[in-house]
CSV table of C-alpha atoms and ligand atoms in Angstrom, one decimal:
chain,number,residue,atom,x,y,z
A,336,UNK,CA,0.0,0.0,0.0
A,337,UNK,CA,1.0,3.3,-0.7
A,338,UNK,CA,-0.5,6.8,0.3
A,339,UNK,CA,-0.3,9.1,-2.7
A,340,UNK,CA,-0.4,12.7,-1.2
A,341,UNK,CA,-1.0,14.5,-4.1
A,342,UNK,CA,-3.3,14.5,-6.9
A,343,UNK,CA,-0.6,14.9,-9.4
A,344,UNK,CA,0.9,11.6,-8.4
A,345,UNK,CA,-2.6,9.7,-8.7
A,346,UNK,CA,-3.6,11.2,-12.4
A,347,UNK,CA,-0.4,10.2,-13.4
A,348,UNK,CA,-0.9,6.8,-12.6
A,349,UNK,CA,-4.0,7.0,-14.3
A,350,UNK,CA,-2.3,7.8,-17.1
A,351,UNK,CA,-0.2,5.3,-17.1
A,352,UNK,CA,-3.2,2.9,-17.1
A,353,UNK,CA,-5.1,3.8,-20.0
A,354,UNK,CA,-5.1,1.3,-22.5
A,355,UNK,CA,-5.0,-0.4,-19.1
A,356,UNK,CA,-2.7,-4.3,-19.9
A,357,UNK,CA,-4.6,-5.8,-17.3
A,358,UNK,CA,-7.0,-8.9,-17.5
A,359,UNK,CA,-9.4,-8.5,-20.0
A,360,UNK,CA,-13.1,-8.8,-18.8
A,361,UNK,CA,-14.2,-10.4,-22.2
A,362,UNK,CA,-16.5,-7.9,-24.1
A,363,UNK,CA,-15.1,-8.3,-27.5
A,364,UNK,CA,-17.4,-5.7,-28.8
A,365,UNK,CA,-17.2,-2.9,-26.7
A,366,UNK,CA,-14.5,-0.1,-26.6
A,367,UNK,CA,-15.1,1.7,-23.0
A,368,UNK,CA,-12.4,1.8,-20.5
A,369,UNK,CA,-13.4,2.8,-17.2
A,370,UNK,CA,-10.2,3.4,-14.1
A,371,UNK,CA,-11.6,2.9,-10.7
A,372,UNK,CA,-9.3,4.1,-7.8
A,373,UNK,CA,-10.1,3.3,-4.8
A,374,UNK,CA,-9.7,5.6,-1.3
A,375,UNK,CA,-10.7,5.3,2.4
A,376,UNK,CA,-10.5,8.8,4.3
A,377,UNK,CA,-11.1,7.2,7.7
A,378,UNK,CA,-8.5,7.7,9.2
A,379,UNK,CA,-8.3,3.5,10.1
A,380,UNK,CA,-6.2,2.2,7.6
A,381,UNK,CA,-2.2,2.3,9.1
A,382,UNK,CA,-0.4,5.5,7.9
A,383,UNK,CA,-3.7,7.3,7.1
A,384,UNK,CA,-5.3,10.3,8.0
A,385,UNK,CA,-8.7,10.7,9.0
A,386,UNK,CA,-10.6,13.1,6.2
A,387,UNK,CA,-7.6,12.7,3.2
A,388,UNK,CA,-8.0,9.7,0.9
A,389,UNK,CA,-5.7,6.8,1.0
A,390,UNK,CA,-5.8,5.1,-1.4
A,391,UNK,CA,-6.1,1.3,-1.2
A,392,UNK,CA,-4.2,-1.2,-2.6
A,393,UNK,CA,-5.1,-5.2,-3.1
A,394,UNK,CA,-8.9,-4.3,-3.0
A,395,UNK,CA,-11.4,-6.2,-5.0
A,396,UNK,CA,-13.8,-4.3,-7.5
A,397,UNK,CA,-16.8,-6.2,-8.9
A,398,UNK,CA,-18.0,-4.7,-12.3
A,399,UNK,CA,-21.5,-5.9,-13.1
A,400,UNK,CA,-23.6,-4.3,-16.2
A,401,UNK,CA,-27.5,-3.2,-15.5
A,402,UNK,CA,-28.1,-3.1,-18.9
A,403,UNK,CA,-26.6,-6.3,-20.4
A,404,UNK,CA,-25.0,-9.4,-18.8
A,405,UNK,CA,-21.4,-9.2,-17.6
A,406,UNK,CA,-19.9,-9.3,-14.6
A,407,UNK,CA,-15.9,-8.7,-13.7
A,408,UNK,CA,-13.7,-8.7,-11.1
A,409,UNK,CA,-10.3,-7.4,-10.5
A,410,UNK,CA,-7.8,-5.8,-8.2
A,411,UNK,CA,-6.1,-2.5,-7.6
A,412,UNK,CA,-2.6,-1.9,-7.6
A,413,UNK,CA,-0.4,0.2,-5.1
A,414,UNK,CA,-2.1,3.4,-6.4
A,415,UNK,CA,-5.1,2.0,-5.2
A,416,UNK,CA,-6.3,1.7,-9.3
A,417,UNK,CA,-7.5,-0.7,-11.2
A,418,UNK,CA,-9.1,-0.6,-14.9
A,419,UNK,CA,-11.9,-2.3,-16.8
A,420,UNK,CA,-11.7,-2.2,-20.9
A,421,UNK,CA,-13.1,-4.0,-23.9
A,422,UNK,CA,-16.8,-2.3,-21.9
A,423,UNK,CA,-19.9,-2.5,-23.8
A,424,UNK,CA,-22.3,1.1,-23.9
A,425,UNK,CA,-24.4,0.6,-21.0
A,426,UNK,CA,-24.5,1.8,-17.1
A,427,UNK,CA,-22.6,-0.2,-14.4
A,428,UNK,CA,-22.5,-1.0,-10.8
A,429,UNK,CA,-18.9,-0.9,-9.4
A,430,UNK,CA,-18.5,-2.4,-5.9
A,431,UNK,CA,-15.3,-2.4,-4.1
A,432,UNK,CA,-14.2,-4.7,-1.3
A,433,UNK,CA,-11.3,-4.2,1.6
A,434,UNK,CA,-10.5,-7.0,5.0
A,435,UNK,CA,-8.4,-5.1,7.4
A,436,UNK,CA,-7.1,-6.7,10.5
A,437,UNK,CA,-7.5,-4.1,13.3
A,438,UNK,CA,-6.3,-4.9,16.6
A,439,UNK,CA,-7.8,-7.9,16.9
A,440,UNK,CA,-11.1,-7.5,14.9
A,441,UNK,CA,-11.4,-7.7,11.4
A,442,UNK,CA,-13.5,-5.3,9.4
A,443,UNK,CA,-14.4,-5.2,5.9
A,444,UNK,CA,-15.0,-1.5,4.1
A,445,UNK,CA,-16.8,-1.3,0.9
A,446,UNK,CA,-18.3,0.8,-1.3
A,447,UNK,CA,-20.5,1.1,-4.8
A,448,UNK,CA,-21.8,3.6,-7.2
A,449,UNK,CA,-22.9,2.8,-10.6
A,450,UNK,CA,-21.4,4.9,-14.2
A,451,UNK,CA,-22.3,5.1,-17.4
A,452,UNK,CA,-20.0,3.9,-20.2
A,453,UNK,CA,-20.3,5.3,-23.5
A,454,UNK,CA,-18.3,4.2,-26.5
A,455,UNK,CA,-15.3,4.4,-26.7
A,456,UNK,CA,-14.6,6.4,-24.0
A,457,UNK,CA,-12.0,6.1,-20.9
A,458,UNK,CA,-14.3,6.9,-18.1
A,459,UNK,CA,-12.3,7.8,-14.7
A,460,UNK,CA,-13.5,7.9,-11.0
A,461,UNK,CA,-13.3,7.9,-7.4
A,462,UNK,CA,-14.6,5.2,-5.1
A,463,UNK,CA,-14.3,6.2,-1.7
A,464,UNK,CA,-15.4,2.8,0.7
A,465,UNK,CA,-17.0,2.7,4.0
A,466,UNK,CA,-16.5,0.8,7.2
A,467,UNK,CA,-19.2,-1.9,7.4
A,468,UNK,CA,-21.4,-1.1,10.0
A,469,UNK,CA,-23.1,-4.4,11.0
A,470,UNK,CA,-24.4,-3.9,14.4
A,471,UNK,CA,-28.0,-4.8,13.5
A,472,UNK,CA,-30.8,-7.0,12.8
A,473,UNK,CA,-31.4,-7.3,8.8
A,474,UNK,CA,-33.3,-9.5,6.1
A,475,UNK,CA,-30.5,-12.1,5.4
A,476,UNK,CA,-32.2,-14.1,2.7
A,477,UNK,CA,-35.6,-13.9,0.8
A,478,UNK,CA,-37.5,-17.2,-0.9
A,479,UNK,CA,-39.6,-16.2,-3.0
A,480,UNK,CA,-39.2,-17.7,-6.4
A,481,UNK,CA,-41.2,-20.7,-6.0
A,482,UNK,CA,-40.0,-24.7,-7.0
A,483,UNK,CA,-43.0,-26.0,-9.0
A,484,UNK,CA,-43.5,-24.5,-12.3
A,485,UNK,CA,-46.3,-27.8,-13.2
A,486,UNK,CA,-48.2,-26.5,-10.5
A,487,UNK,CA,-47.2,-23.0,-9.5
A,488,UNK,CA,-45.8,-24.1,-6.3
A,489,UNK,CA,-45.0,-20.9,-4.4
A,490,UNK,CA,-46.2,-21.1,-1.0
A,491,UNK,CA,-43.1,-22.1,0.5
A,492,UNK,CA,-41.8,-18.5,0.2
A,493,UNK,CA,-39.7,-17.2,3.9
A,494,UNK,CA,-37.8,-14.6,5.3
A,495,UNK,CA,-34.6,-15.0,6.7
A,496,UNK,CA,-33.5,-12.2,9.6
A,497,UNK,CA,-29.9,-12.3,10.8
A,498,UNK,CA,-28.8,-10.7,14.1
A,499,UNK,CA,-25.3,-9.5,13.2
A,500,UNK,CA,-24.8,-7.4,16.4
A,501,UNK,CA,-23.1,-9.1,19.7
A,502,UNK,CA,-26.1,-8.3,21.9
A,503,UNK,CA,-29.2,-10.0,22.5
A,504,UNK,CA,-32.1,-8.3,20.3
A,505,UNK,CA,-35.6,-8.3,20.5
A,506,UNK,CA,-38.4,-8.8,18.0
A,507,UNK,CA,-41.3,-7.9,19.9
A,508,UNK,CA,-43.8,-6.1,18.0
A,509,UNK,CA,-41.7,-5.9,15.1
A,510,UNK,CA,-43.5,-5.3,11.6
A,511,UNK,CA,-42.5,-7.6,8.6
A,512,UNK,CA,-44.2,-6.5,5.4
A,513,UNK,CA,-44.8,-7.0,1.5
A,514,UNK,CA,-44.5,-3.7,-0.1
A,515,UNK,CA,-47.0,-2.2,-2.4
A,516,UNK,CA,-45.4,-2.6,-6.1
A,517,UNK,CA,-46.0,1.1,-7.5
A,518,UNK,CA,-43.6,3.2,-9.2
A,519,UNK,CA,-44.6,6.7,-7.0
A,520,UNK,CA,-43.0,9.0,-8.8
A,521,UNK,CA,-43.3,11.0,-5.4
A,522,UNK,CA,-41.3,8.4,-3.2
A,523,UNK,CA,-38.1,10.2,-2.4
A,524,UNK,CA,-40.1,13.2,-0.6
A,525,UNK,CA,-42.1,11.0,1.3
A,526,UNK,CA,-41.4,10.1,5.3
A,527,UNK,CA,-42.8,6.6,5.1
A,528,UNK,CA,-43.1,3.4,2.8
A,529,UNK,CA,-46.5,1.3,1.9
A,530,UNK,CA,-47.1,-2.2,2.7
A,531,UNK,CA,-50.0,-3.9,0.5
A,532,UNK,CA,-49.5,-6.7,3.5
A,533,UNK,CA,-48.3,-6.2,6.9
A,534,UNK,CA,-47.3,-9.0,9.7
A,535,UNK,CA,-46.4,-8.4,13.2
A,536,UNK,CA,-44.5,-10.7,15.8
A,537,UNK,CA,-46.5,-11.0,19.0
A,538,UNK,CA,-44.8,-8.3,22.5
A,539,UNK,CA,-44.8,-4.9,22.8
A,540,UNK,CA,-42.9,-2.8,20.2
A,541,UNK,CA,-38.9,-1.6,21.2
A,542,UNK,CA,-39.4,-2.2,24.8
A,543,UNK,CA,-40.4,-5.9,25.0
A,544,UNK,CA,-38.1,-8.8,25.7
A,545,UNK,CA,-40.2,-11.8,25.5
A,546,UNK,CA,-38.9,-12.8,21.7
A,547,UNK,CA,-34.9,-12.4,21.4
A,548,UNK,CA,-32.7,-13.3,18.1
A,549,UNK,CA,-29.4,-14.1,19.6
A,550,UNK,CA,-25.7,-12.6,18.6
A,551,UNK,CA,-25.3,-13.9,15.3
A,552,UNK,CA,-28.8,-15.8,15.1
A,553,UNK,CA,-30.5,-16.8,11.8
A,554,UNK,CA,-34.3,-16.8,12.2
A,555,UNK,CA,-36.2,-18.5,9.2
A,556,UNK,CA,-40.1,-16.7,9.0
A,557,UNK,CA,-42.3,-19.3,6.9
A,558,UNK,CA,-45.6,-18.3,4.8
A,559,UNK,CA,-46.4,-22.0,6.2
A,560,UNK,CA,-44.8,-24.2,8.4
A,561,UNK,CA,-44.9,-27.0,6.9
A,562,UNK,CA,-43.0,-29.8,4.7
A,563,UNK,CA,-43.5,-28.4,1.3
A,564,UNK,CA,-41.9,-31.0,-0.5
A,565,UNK,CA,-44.6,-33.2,0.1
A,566,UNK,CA,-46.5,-31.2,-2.1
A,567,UNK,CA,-43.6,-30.6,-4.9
A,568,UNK,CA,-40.7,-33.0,-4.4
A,569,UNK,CA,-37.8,-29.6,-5.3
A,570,UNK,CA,-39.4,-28.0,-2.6
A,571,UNK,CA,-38.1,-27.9,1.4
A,572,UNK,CA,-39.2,-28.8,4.6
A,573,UNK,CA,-40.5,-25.4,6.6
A,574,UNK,CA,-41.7,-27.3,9.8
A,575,UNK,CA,-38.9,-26.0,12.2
A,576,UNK,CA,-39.2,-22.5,10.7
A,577,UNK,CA,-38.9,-20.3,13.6
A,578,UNK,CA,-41.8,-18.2,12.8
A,579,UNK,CA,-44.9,-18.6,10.7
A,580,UNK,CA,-46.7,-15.7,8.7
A,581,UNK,CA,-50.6,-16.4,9.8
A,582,UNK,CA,-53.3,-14.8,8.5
A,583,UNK,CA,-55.8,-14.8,11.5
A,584,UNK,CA,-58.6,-13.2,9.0
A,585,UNK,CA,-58.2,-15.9,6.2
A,586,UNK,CA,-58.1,-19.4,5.8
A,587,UNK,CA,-54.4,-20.0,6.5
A,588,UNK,CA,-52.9,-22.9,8.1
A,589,UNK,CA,-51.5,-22.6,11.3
A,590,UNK,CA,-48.8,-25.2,12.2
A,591,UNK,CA,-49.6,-25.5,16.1
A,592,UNK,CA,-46.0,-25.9,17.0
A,593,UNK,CA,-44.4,-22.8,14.9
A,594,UNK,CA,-45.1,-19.1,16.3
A,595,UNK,CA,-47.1,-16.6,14.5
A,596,UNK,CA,-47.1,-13.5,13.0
A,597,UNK,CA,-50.7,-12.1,12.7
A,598,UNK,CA,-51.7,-9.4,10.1
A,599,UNK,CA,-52.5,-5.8,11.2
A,600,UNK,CA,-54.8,-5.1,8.1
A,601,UNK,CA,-58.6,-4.8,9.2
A,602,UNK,CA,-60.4,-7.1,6.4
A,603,UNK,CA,-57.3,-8.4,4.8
A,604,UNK,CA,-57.4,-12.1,4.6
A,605,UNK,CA,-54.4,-12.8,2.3
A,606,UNK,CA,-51.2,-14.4,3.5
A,607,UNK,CA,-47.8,-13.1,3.3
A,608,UNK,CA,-47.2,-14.1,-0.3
A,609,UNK,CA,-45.0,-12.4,-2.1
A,610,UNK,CA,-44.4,-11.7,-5.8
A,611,UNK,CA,-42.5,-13.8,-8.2
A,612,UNK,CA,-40.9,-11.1,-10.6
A,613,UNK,CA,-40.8,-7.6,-8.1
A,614,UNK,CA,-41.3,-6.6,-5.2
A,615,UNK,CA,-39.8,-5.5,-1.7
A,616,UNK,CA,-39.9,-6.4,1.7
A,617,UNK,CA,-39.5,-3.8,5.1
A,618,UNK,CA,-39.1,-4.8,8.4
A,619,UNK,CA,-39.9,-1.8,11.1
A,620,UNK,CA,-40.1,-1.3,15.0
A,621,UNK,CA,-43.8,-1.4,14.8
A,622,UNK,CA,-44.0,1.4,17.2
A,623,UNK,CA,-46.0,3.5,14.6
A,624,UNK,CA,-47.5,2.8,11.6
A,625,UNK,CA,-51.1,3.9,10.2
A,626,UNK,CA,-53.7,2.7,7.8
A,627,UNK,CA,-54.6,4.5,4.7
A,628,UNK,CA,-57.8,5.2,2.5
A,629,UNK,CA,-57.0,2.3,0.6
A,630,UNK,CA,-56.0,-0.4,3.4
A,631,UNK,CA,-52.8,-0.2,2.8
A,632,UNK,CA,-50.1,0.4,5.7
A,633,UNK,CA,-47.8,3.9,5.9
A,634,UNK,CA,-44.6,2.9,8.0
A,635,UNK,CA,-42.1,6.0,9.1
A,636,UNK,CA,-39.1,5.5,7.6
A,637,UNK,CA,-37.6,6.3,11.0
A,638,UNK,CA,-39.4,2.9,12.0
A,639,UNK,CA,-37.6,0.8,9.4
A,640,UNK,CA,-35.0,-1.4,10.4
A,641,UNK,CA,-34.1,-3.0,7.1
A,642,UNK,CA,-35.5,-3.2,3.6
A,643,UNK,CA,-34.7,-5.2,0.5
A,644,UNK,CA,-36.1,-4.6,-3.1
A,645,UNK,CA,-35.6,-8.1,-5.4
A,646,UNK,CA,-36.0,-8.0,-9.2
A,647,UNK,CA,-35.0,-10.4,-11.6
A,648,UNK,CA,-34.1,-7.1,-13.7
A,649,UNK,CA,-31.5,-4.9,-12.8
A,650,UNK,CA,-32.9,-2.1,-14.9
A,651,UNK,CA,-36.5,-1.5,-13.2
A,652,UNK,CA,-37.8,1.3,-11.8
A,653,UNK,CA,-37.2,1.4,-8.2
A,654,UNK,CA,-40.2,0.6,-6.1
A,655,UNK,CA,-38.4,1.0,-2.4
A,656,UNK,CA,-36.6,4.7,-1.7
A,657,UNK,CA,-33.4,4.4,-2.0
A,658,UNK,CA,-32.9,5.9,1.2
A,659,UNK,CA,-33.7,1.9,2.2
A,660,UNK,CA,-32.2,0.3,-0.2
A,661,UNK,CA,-30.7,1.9,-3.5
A,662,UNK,CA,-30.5,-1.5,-5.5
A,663,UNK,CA,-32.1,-4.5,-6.7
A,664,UNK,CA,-31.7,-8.4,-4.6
A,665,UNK,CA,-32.5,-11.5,-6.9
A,666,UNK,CA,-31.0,-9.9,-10.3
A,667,UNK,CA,-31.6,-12.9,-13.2
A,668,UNK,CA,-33.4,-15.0,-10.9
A,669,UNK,CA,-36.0,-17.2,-12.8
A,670,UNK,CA,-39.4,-17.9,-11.5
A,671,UNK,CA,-39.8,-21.5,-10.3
A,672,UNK,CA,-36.0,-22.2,-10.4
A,673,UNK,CA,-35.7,-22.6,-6.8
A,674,UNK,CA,-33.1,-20.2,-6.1
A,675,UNK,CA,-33.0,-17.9,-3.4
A,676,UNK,CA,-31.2,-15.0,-3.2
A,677,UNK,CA,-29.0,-14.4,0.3
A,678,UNK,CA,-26.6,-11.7,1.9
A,679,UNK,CA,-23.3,-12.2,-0.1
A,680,UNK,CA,-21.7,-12.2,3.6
A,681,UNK,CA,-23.4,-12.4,6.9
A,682,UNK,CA,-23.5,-8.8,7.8
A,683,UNK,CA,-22.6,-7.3,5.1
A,684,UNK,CA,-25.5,-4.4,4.9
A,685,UNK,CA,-24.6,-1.2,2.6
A,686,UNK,CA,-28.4,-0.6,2.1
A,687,UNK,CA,-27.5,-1.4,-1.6
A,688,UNK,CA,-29.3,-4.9,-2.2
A,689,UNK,CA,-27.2,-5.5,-6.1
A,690,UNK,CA,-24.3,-5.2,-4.0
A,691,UNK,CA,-25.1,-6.9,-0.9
A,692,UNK,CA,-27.3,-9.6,-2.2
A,693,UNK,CA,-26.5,-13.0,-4.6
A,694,UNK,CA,-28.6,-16.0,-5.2
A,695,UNK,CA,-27.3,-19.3,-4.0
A,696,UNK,CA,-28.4,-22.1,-5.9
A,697,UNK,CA,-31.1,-23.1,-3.5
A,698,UNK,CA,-32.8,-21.8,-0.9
A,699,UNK,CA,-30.8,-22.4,3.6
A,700,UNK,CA,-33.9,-21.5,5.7
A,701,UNK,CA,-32.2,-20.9,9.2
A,702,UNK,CA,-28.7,-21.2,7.9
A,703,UNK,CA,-26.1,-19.7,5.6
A,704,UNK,CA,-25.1,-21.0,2.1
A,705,UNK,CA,-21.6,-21.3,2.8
A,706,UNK,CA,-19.6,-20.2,-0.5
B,1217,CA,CA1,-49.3,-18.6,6.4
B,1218,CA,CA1,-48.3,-21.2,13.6
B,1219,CA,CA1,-30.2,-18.5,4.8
């Protein structure tokens, strides 16, 4: 690693790149080049100081397209660079990656943005990364693609929350929702986000203590308890789900041995199913939340705890604000394939879902696809 102190020093090293003579990422018909350096200004890295950048050497940076298939990966040299050529036209999510031992502890920074590659242009830019902050409770994994195309097998959809904190937490009156698919073209200046469906975990909101997730706990939330596979053989087994999504106002089952979660809609009777193609899914404190003119529910955004948008396409229209999650979960997945799509690493939470997400090849209810 080396700290360049001037930006002299760093454009001449970009410079020296272009035309780049690293790996090729195999687009044989495109003619972008795009140079990605990468810089922490914590202050945390060894020889750095807090509020200059530093750049960072040995750090990986994923290249995916939203507009076409093609993924890359490479890693930056001593000037903290590295470059991407042979691009296709098209807009691009860069991600980068750091492990740092400190003290003891190690922590991972990262950071993402996404560019726009025209031609054949030599596109140059900044990424600054960020200390991973994962002292929470998050959506690890979502189910939701289904196993049974013959018979449209979908019901053995879950939720996966992950406890990445060291303490005790509690779920108590927690809310876990299926957002309302609408493109608002008002989102961004609106306080809250709409549920079409809501589901809340039994205890009094923040204050209770009657239903913990433990330090590093993965808690599997079935739309039924039970074993699926009886009923399509790709399917799993959902009986020792933690939880259960029950719809006290439908005709769900209710596996006796599973706690519930009991929707807060008056004269809703569906249950938590969740869409195949697009959709998103909040969980909030459950200390406020109100019900709209059309039975939907408004939840603060200061109430949310974690969101995740899914899409098999990376280039829809975002239906969750960006202030909860600016990407997409699920990209390429295909309906019925049985895939799931889980946290890249247990964690790892950037509030950017293209980034933090990939889709193991099927779905670990309760557990981690270790990869
Ligand atoms: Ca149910
Ligand atoms: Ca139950
Ligand atoms: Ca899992």
């Amino acid at each position: 690693m080396r700290r360049l102190v001037c930006c002299m020093a760093a454009a001449a090293s970009l410079a020296a790149l272009s035309g780049c003579g690293l790996d090729m990422p195999g687009m044989p018909d495109g003619r972008g080049t795009f140079l990605v350096t990468v810089a922490d200004t914590s202050g945390l890295f060894p020889g750095s100081v807090a509020g200059e950048p530093f750049y960072l050497d040995s750090v990986e940076v994923r290249l995916d397209s939203r507009t076409h298939m093609f993924g890359a990966v490479q890693t930056t040299n001593e000037a903290g660079v590295t470059c991407f050529d042979h691009l296709a036209t098209g807009s691009y999510s860069v991600f980068a990656r750091r492990e740092i031992l400190l003290g003891s502890a190690k922590k991972t920074f990262t950071g993402s943005f996404t560019a726009l590659i025209m031609g054949d242009k030599t596109l140059s830019d900044t990424l600054v990364v960020n200390l991973i902050n994962s002292s929470q409770l998050m959506i690890n994994e979502i189910y939701y693609m289904g196993s049974c195309a013959s018979t449209f097998y979908f019901y053995d959809q879950f939720c996966e929350l992950y406890n990445s904190s060291n303490d005790t937490l509690y779920l108590d009156g927690c809310i876990v929702t299926r957002q309302l698919g609408t493109i608002d073209p008002e989102m961004e200046q609106k306080d809250y986000v709409t549920a079409i469906y809501a589901f809340q975990f039994p205890g009094t909101p923040v204050t209770g203590r009657e239903y913990p997730i433990y330090p590093k706990q993965l808690l599997a939330i079935a739309q039924d308890a039970v074993n699926h596979s009886r009923y399509c053989s790709a399917s799993i087994d959902l009986t020792n789900a933690d939880w259960e999504f029950f719809n006290q106002l439908g005709s769900d089952y209710d596996n006796l041995l599973v706690p519930n979660l009991l929707n807060i809609i008056p004269n809703k009777t569906t249950d938590w199913m969740i869409s195949l193609g697009h959709n998103a899914v909040v969980i909030a404190t459950g200390e406020e939340y109100t019900i709209d003119s059309d039975n939907h529910v408004r939840l603060p955004i200061s109430t949310v705890i974690d969101g995740v948008e899914y899409s098999a396409n990376s280039s829809s229209s975002k239906e969750l604000t960006v202030r909860v999650d600016a990407g997409f979960a699920g990209i390429n997945l295909v309906k019925y394939g049985g895939q799931s799509t889980e946290r890249r690493e247990l964690g790892l939470d950037t509030n950017d879902s293209t980034f933090d997400f990939w889709n193991p090849p099927y779905p670990t209810p309760g557990y981690y696809y270790a990869h």
